[in-house]
Amino acid sequence: MSDREAPGDIAAHDWFVRAWVRIREEHHANSLEWTLRVFRSGEELEMMQWGWAGQEIDTDAWWTTNQYIPAAHVVPANKVEVMEILEERRPASDV
């Protein structure tokens, strides 16, 4: 997510960002299913951020999926470079 909405603001509706990203720094992440995934510096992949209406906008992490959370791996936002926004519904937009 970009700086368009400040973290800590409350989302007007459910929101998401799907982006093509590059990993800046190696990161080891376990899913809730205890599957280890090592993200390597320079690796490029599609990741997501999302949230729900009425909740604080949290953009501190990127997720590998929002479809099946137990299998998702999470990377801190400071280890991710957003290269291209593929699709989004911003937390404060009217769409």
Short mmCIF file of C-alpha atoms in Angstrom, two decimals, residues 14-87:
data_model
loop_
_atom_site.label_atom_id
_atom_site.label_comp_id
_atom_site.label_asym_id
_atom_site.label_seq_id
_atom_site.Cartn_x
_atom_site.Cartn_y
_atom_site.Cartn_z
CA ASP A 14 -13.51 -3.53 2.92
CA TRP A 15 -10.33 -2.85 0.95
CA PHE A 16 -7.44 -4.64 -0.75
CA VAL A 17 -4.27 -4.09 -2.75
CA ARG A 18 -2.84 -6.73 -5.08
CA ALA A 19 0.68 -5.85 -6.25
CA TRP A 20 3.77 -7.16 -7.99
CA VAL A 21 6.56 -6.74 -5.44
CA ARG A 22 10.28 -7.34 -5.01
CA ILE A 23 11.70 -8.70 -1.76
CA ARG A 24 14.35 -6.27 -0.44
CA GLU A 25 15.79 -8.44 2.30
CA GLU A 26 15.70 -12.18 3.02
CA HIS A 27 12.80 -13.17 5.27
CA HIS A 28 11.81 -16.53 6.78
CA ALA A 29 8.06 -16.95 7.35
CA ASN A 30 5.95 -19.79 8.70
CA SER A 31 2.32 -20.18 7.71
CA LEU A 32 -0.30 -21.18 10.27
CA GLU A 33 0.15 -24.68 8.82
CA TRP A 34 3.83 -24.48 9.90
CA THR A 35 5.13 -24.47 6.34
CA LEU A 36 8.40 -22.53 6.16
CA ARG A 37 8.87 -20.20 3.20
CA VAL A 38 12.15 -18.36 2.63
CA PHE A 39 11.76 -15.13 0.66
CA ARG A 40 15.06 -14.21 -1.02
CA SER A 41 16.36 -10.71 -1.71
CA GLY A 42 15.52 -9.77 -5.30
CA GLU A 43 12.67 -12.31 -5.60
CA GLU A 44 9.60 -10.92 -7.39
CA LEU A 45 6.07 -12.13 -6.74
CA GLU A 46 2.44 -11.11 -6.38
CA MET A 47 1.35 -10.23 -2.84
CA MET A 48 -1.66 -8.68 -1.12
CA GLN A 49 -2.74 -6.38 1.67
CA TRP A 50 -6.34 -6.05 2.83
CA GLY A 51 -8.62 -5.01 5.61
CA TRP A 52 -12.23 -4.67 6.67
CA ALA A 53 -14.65 -1.77 6.97
CA GLY A 54 -14.61 -0.09 10.36
CA GLN A 55 -11.16 -1.43 11.29
CA GLU A 56 -7.85 0.37 11.49
CA ILE A 57 -5.95 0.44 8.19
CA ASP A 58 -2.89 -1.76 8.71
CA THR A 59 -0.27 -1.75 5.96
CA ASP A 60 2.61 -3.19 7.99
CA ALA A 61 2.69 -6.53 6.13
CA TRP A 62 2.22 -8.16 2.73
CA TRP A 63 0.55 -11.58 2.37
CA THR A 64 0.99 -14.29 -0.26
CA THR A 65 -2.79 -14.85 -0.38
CA ASN A 66 -6.05 -13.79 1.20
CA GLN A 67 -7.96 -16.85 -0.04
CA TYR A 68 -6.81 -19.48 2.46
CA ILE A 69 -5.21 -17.77 5.45
CA PRO A 70 -3.69 -20.91 7.10
CA ALA A 71 -1.44 -21.35 4.05
CA ALA A 72 -0.48 -17.66 3.74
CA HIS A 73 3.02 -16.38 4.38
CA VAL A 74 3.56 -12.84 5.61
CA VAL A 75 6.43 -10.45 4.89
CA PRO A 76 6.90 -7.15 6.78
CA ALA A 77 6.23 -4.14 4.54
CA ASN A 78 9.72 -2.74 5.16
CA LYS A 79 11.17 -5.81 3.37
CA VAL A 80 8.96 -5.34 0.29
CA GLU A 81 9.32 -2.93 -2.63
CA VAL A 82 6.08 -2.36 -4.55
CA MET A 83 6.88 -2.45 -8.25
CA GLU A 84 3.35 -2.32 -9.69
CA ILE A 85 -0.16 -2.09 -8.27
CA LEU A 86 -2.17 -4.73 -10.17
CA GLU A 87 -5.56 -4.09 -8.60
#
